mmCIF file of C-alpha atoms and ligand atoms in Angstrom:
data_model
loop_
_atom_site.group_PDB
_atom_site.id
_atom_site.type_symbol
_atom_site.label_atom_id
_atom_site.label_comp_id
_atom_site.label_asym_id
_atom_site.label_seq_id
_atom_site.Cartn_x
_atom_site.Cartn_y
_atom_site.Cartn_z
ATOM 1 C CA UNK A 11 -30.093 0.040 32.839
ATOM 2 C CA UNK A 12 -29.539 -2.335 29.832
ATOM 3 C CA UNK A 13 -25.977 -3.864 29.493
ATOM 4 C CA UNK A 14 -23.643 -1.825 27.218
ATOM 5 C CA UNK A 15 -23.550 -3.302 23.951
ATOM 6 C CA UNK A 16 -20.781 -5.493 23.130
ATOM 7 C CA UNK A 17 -18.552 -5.717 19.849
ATOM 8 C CA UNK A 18 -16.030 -8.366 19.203
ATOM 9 C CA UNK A 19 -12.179 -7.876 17.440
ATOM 10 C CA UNK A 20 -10.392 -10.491 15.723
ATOM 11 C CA UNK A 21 -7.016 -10.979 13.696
ATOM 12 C CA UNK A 22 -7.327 -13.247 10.469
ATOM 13 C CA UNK A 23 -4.519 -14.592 7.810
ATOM 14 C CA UNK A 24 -0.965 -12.890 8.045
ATOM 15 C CA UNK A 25 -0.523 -10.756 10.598
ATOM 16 C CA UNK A 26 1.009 -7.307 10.354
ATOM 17 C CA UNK A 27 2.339 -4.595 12.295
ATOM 18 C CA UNK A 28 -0.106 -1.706 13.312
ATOM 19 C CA UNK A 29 -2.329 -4.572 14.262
ATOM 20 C CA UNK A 30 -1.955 -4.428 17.695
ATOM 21 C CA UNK A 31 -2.412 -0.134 17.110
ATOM 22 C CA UNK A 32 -5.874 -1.284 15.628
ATOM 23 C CA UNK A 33 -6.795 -3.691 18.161
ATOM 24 C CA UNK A 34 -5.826 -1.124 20.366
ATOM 25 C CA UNK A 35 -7.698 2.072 19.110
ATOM 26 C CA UNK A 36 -10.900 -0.095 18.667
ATOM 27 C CA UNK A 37 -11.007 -1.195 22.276
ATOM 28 C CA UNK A 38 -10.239 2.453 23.586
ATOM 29 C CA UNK A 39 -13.192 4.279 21.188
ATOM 30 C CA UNK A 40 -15.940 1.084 21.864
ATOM 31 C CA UNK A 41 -15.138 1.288 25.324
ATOM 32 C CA UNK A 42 -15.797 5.463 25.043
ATOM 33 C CA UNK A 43 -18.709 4.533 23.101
ATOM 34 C CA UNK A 44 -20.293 2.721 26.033
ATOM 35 C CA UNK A 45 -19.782 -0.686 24.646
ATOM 36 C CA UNK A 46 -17.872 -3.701 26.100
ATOM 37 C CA UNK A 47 -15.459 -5.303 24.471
ATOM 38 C CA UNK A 48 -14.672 -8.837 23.614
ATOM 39 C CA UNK A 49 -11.395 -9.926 22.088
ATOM 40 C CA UNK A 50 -11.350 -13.557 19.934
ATOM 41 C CA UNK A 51 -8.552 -15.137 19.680
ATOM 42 C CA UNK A 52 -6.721 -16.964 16.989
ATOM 43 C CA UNK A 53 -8.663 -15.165 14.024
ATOM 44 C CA UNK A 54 -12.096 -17.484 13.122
ATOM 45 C CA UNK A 55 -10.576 -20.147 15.442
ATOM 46 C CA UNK A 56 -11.898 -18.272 18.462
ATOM 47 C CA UNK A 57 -15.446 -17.549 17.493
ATOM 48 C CA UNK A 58 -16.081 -21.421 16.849
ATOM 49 C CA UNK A 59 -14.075 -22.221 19.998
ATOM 50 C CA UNK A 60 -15.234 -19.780 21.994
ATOM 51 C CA UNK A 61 -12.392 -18.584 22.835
ATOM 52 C CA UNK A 62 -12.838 -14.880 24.228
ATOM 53 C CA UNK A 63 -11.256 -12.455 26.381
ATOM 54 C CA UNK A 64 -12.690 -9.550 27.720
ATOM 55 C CA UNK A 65 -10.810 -6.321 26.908
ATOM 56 C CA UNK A 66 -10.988 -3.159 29.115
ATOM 57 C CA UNK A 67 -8.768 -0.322 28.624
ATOM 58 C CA UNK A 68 -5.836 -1.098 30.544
ATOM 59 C CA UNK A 69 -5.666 -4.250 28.671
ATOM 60 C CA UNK A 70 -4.659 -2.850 25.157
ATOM 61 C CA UNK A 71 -1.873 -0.178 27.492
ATOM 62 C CA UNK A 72 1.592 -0.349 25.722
ATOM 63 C CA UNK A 73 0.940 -2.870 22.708
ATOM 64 C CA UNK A 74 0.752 0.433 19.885
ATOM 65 C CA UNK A 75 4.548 -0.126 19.715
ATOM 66 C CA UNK A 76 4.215 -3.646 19.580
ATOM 67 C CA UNK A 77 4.541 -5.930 15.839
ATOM 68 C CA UNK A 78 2.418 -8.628 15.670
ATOM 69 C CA UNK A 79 -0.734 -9.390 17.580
ATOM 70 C CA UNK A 80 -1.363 -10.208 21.029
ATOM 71 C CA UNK A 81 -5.177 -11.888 19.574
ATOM 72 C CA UNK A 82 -2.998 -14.017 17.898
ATOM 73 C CA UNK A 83 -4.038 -14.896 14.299
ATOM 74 C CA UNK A 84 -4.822 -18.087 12.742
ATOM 75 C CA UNK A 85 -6.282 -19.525 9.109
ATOM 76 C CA UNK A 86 -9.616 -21.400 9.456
ATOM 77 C CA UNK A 87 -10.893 -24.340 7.143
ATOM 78 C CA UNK A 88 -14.132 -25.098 9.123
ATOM 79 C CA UNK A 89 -15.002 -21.161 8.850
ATOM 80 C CA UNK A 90 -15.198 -21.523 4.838
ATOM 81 C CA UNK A 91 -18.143 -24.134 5.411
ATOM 82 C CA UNK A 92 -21.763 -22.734 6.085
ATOM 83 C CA UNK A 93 -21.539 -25.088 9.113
ATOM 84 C CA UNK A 94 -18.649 -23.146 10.754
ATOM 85 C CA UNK A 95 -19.724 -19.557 10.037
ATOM 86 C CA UNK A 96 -23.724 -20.439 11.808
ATOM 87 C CA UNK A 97 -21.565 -22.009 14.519
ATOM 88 C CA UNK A 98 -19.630 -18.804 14.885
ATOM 89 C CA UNK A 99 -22.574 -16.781 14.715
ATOM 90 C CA UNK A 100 -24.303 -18.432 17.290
ATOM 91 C CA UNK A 101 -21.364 -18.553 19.807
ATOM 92 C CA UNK A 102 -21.331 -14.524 19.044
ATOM 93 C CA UNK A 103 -25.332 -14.307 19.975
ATOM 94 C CA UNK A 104 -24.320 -16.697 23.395
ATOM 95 C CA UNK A 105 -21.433 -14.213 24.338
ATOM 96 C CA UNK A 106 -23.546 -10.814 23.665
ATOM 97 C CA UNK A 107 -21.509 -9.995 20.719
ATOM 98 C CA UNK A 108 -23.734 -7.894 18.535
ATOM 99 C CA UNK A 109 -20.868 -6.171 16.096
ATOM 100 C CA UNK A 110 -16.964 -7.435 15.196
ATOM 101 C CA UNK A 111 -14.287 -5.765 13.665
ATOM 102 C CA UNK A 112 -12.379 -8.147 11.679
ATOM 103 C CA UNK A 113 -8.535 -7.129 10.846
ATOM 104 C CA UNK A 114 -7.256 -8.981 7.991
ATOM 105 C CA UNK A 115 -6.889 -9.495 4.111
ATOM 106 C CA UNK A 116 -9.224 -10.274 1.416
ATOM 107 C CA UNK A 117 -10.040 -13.419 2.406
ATOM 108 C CA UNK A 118 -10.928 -12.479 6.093
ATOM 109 C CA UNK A 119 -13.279 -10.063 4.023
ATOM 110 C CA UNK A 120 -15.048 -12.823 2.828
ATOM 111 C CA UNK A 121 -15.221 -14.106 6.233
ATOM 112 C CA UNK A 122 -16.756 -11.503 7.383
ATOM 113 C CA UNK A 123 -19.488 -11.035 4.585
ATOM 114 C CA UNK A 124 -20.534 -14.044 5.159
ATOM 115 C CA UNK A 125 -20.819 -13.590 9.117
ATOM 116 C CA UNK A 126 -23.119 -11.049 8.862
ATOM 117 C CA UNK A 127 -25.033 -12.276 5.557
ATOM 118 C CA UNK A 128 -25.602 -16.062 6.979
ATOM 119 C CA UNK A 129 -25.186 -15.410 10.346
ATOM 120 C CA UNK A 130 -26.184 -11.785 11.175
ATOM 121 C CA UNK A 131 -23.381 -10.277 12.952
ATOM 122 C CA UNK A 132 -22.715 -6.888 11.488
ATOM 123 C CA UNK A 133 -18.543 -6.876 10.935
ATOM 124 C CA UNK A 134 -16.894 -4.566 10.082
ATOM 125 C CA UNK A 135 -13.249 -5.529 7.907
ATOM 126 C CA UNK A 136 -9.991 -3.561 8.915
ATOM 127 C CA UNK A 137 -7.056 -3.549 6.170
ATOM 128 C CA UNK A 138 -4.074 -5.510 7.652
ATOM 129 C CA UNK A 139 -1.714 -7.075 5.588
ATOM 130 C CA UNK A 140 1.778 -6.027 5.057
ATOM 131 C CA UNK A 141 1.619 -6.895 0.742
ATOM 132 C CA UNK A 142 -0.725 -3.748 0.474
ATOM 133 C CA UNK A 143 -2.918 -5.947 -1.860
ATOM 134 C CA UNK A 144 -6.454 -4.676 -0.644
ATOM 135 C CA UNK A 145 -8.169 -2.768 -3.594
ATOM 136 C CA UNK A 146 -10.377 -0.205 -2.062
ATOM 137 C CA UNK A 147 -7.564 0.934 0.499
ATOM 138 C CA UNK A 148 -4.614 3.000 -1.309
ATOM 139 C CA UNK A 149 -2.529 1.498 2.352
ATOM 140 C CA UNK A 150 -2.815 -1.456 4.474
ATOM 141 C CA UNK A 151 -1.584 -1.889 7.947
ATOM 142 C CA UNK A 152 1.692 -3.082 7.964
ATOM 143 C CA UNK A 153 2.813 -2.476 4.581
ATOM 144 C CA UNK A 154 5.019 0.559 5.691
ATOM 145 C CA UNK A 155 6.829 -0.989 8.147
ATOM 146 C CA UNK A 156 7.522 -3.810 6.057
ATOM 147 C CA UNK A 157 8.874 -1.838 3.098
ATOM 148 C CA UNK A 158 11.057 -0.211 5.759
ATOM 149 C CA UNK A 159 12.300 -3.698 7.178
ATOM 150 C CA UNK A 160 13.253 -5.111 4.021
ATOM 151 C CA UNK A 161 14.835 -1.517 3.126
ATOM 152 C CA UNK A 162 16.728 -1.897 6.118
ATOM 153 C CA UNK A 163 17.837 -5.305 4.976
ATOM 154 C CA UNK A 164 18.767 -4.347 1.495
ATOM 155 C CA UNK A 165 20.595 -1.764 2.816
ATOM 156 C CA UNK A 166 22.814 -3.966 5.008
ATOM 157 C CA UNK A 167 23.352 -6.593 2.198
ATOM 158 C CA UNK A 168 24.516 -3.352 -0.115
ATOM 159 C CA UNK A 169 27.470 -3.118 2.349
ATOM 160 C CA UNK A 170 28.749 -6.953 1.864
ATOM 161 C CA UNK A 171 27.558 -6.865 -1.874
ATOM 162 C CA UNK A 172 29.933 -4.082 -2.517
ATOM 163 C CA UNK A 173 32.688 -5.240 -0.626
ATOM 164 C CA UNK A 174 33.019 -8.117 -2.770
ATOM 165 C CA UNK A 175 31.755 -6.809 -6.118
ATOM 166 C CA UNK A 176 28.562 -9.369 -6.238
ATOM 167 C CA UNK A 177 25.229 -9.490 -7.530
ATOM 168 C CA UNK A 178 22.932 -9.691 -5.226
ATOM 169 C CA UNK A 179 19.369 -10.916 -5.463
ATOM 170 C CA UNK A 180 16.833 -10.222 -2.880
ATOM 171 C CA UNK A 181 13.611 -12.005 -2.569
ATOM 172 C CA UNK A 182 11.274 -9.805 -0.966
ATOM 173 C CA UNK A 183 7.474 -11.142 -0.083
ATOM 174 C CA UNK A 184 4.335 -10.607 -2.049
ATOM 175 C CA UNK A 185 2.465 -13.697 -3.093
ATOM 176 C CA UNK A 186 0.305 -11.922 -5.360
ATOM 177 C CA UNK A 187 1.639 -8.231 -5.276
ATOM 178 C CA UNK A 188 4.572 -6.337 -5.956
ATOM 179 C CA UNK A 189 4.021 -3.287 -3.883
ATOM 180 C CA UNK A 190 6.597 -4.499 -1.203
ATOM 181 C CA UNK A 191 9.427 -5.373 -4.145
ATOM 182 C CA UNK A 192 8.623 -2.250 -6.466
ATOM 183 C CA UNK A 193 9.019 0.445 -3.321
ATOM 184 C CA UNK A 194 11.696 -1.475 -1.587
ATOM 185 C CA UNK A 195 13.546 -1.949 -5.504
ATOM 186 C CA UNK A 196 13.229 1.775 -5.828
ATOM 187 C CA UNK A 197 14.310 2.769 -2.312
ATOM 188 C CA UNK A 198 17.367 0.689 -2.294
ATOM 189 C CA UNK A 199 18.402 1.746 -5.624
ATOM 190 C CA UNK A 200 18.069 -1.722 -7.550
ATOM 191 C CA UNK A 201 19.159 -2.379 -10.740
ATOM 192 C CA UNK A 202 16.254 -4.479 -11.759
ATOM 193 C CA UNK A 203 12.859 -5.140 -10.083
ATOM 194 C CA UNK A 204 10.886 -8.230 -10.936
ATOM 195 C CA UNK A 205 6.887 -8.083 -9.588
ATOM 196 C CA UNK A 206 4.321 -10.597 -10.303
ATOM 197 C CA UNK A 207 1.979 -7.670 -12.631
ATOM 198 C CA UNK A 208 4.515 -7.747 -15.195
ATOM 199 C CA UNK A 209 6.182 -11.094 -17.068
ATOM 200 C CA UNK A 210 9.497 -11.700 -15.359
ATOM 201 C CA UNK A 211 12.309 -11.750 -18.917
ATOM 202 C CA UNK A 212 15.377 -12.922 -17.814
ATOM 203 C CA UNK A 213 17.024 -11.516 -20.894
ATOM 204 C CA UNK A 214 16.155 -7.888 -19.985
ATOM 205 C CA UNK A 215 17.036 -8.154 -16.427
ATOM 206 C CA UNK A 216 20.453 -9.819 -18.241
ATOM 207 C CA UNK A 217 20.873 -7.122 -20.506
ATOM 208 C CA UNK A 218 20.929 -4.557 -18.284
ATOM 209 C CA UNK A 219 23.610 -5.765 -15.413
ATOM 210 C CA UNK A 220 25.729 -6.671 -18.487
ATOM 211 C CA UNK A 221 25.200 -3.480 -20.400
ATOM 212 C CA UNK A 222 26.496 -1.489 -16.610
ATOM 213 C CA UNK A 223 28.906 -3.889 -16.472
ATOM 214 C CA UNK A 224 30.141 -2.999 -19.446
ATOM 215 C CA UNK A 225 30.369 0.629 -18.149
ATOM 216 C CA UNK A 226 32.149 0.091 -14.916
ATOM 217 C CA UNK A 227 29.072 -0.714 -12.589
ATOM 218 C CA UNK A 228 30.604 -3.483 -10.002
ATOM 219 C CA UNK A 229 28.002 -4.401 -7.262
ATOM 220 C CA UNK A 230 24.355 -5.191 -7.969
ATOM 221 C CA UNK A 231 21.013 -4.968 -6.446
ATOM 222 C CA UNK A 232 18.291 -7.109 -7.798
ATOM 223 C CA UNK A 233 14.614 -7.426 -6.164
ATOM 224 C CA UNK A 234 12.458 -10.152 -6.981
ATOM 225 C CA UNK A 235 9.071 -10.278 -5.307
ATOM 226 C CA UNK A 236 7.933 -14.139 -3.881
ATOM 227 C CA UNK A 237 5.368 -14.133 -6.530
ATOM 228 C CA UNK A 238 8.000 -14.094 -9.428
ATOM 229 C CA UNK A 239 10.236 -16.123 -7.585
ATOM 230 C CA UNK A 240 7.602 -18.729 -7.001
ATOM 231 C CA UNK A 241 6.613 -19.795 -10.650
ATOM 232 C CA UNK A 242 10.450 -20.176 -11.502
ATOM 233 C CA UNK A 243 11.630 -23.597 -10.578
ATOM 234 C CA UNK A 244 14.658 -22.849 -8.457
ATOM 235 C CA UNK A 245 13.371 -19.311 -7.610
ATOM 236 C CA UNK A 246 15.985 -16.755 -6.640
ATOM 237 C CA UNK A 247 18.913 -19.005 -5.944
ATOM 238 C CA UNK A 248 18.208 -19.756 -9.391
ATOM 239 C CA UNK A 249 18.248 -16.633 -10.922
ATOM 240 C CA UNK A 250 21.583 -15.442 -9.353
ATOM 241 C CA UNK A 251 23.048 -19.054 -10.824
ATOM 242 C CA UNK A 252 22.134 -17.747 -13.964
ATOM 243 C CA UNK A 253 23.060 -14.036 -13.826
ATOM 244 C CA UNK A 254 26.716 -15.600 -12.371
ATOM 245 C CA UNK A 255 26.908 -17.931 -15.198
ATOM 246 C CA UNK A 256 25.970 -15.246 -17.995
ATOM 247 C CA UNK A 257 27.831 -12.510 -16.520
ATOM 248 C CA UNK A 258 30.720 -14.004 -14.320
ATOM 249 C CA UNK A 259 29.762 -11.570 -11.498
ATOM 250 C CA UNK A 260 29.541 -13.300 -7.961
ATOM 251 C CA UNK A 261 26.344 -14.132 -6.844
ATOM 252 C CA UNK A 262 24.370 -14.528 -4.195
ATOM 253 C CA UNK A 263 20.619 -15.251 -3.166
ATOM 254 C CA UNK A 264 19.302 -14.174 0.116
ATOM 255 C CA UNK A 265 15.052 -14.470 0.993
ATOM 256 C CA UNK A 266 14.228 -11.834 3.369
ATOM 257 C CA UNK A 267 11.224 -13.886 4.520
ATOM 258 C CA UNK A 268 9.119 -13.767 7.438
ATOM 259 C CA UNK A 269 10.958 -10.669 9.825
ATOM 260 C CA UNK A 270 9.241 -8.644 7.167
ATOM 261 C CA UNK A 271 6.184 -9.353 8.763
ATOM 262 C CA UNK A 272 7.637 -8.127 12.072
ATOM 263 C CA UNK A 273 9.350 -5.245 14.477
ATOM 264 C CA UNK A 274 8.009 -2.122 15.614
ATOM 265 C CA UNK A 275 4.888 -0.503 13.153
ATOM 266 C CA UNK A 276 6.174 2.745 11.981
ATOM 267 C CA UNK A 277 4.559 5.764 12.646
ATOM 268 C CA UNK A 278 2.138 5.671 9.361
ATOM 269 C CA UNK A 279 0.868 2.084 10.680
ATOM 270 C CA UNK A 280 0.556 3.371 13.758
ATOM 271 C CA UNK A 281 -1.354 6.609 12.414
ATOM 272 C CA UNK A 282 -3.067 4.634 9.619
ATOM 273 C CA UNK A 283 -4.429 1.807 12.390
ATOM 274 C CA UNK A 284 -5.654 3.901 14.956
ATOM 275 C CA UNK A 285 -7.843 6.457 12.517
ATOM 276 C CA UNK A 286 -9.011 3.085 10.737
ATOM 277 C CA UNK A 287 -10.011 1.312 13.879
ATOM 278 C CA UNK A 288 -12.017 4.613 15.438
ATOM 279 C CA UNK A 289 -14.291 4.428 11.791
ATOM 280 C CA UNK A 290 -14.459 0.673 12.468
ATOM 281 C CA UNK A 291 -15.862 1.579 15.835
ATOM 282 C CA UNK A 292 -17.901 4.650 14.502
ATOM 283 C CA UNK A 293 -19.460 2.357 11.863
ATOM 284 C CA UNK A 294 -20.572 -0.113 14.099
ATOM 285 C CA UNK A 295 -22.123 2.152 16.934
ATOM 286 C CA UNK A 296 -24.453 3.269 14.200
ATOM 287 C CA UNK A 297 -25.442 -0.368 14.021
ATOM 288 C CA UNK A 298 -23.731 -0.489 10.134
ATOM 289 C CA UNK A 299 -21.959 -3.671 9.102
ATOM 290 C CA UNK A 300 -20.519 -5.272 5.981
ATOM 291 C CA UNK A 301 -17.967 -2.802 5.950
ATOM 292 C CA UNK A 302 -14.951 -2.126 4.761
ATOM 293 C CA UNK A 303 -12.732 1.106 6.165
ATOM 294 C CA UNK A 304 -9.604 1.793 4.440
ATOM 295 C CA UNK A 305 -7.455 5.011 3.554
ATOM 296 C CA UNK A 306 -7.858 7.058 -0.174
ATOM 297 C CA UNK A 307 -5.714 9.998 -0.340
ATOM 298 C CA UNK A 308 -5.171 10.100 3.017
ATOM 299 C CA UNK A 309 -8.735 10.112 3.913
ATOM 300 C CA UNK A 310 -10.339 7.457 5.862
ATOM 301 C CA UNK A 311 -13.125 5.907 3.539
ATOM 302 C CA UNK A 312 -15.210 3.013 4.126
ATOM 303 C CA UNK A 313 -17.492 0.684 1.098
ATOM 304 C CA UNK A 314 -19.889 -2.367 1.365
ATOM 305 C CA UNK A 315 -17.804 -5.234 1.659
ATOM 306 C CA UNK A 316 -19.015 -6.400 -1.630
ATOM 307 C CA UNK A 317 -18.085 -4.159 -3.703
ATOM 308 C CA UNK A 318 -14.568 -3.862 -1.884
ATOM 309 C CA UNK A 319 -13.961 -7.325 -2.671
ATOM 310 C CA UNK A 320 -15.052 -6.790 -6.225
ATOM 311 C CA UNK A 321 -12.535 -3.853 -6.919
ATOM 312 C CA UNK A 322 -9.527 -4.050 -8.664
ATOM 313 C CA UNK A 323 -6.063 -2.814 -7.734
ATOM 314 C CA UNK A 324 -3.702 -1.787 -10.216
ATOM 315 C CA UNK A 325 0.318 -1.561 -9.380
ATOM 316 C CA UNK A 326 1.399 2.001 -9.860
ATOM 317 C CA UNK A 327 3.327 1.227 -13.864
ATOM 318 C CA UNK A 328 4.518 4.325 -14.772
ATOM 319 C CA UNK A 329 6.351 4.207 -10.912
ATOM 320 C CA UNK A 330 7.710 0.990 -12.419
ATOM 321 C CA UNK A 331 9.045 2.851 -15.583
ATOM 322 C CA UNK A 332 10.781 5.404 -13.240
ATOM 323 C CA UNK A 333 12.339 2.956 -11.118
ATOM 324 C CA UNK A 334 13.698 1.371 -14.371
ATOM 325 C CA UNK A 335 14.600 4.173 -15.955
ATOM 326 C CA UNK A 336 16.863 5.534 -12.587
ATOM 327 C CA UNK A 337 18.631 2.303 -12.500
ATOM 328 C CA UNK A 338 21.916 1.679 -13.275
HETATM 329 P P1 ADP B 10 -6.082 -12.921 4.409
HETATM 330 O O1 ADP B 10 -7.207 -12.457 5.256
HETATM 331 O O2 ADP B 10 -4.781 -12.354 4.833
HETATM 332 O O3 ADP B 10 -6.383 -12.752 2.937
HETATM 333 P P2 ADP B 10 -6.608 -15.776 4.164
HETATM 334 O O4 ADP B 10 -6.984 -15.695 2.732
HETATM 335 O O5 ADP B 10 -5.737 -16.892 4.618
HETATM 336 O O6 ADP B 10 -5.878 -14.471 4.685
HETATM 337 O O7 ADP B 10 -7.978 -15.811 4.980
HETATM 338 C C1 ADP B 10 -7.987 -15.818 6.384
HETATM 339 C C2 ADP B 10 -9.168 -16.616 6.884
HETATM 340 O O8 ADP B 10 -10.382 -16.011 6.432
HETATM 341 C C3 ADP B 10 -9.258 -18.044 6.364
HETATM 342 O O9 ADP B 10 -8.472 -18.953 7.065
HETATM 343 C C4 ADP B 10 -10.726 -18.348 6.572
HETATM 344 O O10 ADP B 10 -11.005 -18.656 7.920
HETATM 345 C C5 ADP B 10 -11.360 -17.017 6.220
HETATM 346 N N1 ADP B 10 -11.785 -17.043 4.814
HETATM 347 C C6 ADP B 10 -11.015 -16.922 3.727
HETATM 348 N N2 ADP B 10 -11.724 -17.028 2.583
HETATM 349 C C7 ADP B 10 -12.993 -17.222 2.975
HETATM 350 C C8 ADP B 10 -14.231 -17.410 2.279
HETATM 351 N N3 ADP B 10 -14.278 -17.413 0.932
HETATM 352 N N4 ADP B 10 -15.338 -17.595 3.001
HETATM 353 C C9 ADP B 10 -15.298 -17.588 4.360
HETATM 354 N N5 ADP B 10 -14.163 -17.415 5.061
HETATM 355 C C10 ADP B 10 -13.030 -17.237 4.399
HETATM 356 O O1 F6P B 11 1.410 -11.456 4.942
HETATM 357 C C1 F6P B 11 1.454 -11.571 3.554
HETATM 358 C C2 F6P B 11 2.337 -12.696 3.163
HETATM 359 O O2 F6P B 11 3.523 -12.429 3.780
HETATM 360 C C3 F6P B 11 2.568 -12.944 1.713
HETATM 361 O O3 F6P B 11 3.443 -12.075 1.077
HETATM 362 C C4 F6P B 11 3.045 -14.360 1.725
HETATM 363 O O4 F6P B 11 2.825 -14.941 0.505
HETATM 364 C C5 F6P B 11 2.237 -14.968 2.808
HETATM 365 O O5 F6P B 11 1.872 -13.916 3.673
HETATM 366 C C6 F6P B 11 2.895 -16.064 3.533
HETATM 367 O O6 F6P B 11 2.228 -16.316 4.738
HETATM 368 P P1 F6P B 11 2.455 -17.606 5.617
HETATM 369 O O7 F6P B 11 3.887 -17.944 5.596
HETATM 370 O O8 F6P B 11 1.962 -17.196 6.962
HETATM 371 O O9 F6P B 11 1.605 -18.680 5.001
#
């Protein structure tokens, strides 16, 4: 009898939570599938290092509760060269690996086109990134829990903020998105929201804690996503300088940071991993590659990975407007 095929699973770029409930469901359905499973460690790292574990069931047994990754991630230089990716390739054909599901960002996409266009391993890209920046997926894994993290945090820093009638202005991440900052601003009530789609004005975020002020408001909540905060030289401590000097109210920066990135994946990550990862699987039994599974609608959907990378992802505006019109 001819070996069972094998497929490989890797973690790329910022890791998430629901990773390890992808990693997870991809082992169990390959494995039900008749395949063998390999996992590569450290994201790209491991498939030029060859650096591969074998996975059998047991081996993924309680991680679906579990934030980050136990394949570890990692960003790798050498696999942007043609050099590394024919390397990679090669080490895949040594170790059997026919097929790899590649759980990342955009630019683990790219990755993984360019595995199976240069060096023919068909791979198959899994949304994970907690900034919910992927355009053909309406979700990402990880996103959730993050929003509820920094909710959490907001929520806590509400408390002390209102204690001491203070301004207080919350740096949320999101490099290049505000998804994380625009559903976190709205959930925590905030009185202003600042994303990277939209021209921060200072004047306007200004106006409106003085105009509430004015009216008796006392304690503030202001989000600012990384991305804003980043092209402003001083960033968020910064901003609540200047909304202290204008305004004389007390205030305070605080950058939520990395534990965004981790803690338990709620249940849509978990939900939204594991129906992800089975397609993943499903695609690549059929011997399909270049990929890309993510969620529309609720659906499970999956697009060549080119023209995934070539969509375009628009933050929800007229949510925005709502959140600005609500605040206070
Ligand atoms: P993310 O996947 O979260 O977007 P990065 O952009 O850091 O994270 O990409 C993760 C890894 O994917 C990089 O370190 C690199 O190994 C690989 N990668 C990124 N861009 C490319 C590219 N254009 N070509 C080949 N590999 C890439
Ligand atoms: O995971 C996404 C993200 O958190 C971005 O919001 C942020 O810009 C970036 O990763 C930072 O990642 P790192 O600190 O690992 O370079």
């Amino acid at each position: 009898m001819a070996d069972a095929r094998t497929i490989g699973v890797l973690t790329s770029g910022g890791d998430a939570p629901g990773m390890n409930a992808a990693i997870r469901a991809v082992v169990r359905a390959a494995i039900k599938n008749g395949m063998k499973v390999k996992g590569v460690m450290r994201g790209y790292n491991g498939l030029i290092h060859n650096d591969f574990v074998d996975l059998e069931m047991r081996d993924v047994s309680d991680i679906i509760q579990r934030g980050g990754t136990i394949l570890y991630t990692a960003r790798c230089k050498e696999f942007k060269e043609e050099a590394g990716i024919l390397m990679a390739a090669e080490n895949c054909k040594k170790a059997g690996i026919e097929g790899l599901v590649v759980i990342g960002g955009d630019g683990s996409f790219r990755g993984a086109r360019d595995l199976t266009n240069l060096g023919g391993i068909n791979c198959v890209g899994l949304p994970g990134t907690i900034d919910n920046d992927i355009s053909c997926t309406d979700y990402t894994i990880g996103y959730d829990t993050a929003m509820n993290t920094a909710m959490e945090m907001v929520d806590k820093l509400r408390d002390t903020s209102q204690s001491h009638d203070r301004c207080s202005v919350v740096e949320v991440m999101g490099r290049r998105a505000g998804y994380i900052a625009l559903n976190t601003g709205i959930a925590v009530g905030a009185s202003y929201i600042a994303v990277p789609e939209k021209k921060f004005d200072m004047d306007e975020m200004l106006g409106k804690i003085k105009a509430a002020h004015s009216m008796g408001k006392q304690h503030f909540i202001i989000v600012v996503a990384e991305g804003v905060a980043m092209d402003i030289e001083g960033g968020s401590e910064w901003i609540a300088k200047q909304i202290e000097a204008v305004t004389g109210i007390e205030s305070r920066a605080t950058i939520l940071g990395h534990v965004q990135r981790g803690g338990q994946p709620t249940v849509t990550d978990r939900v939204a991993a594991t129906a992800m990862g089975y397609r993943a699987v499903q695609l690549l039994t059929a011997g399909i590659g270049n990929r890309v599974v993510g969620q529309q609608r609720g659906e499970v959907v999956d697009f060549d990975i080119n023209e995934a990378l070539q969509m375009k992802k628009q933050l929800p505006m007229d949510l925005y407007t709502i959140a600005d019109d609500v605040s206070f």
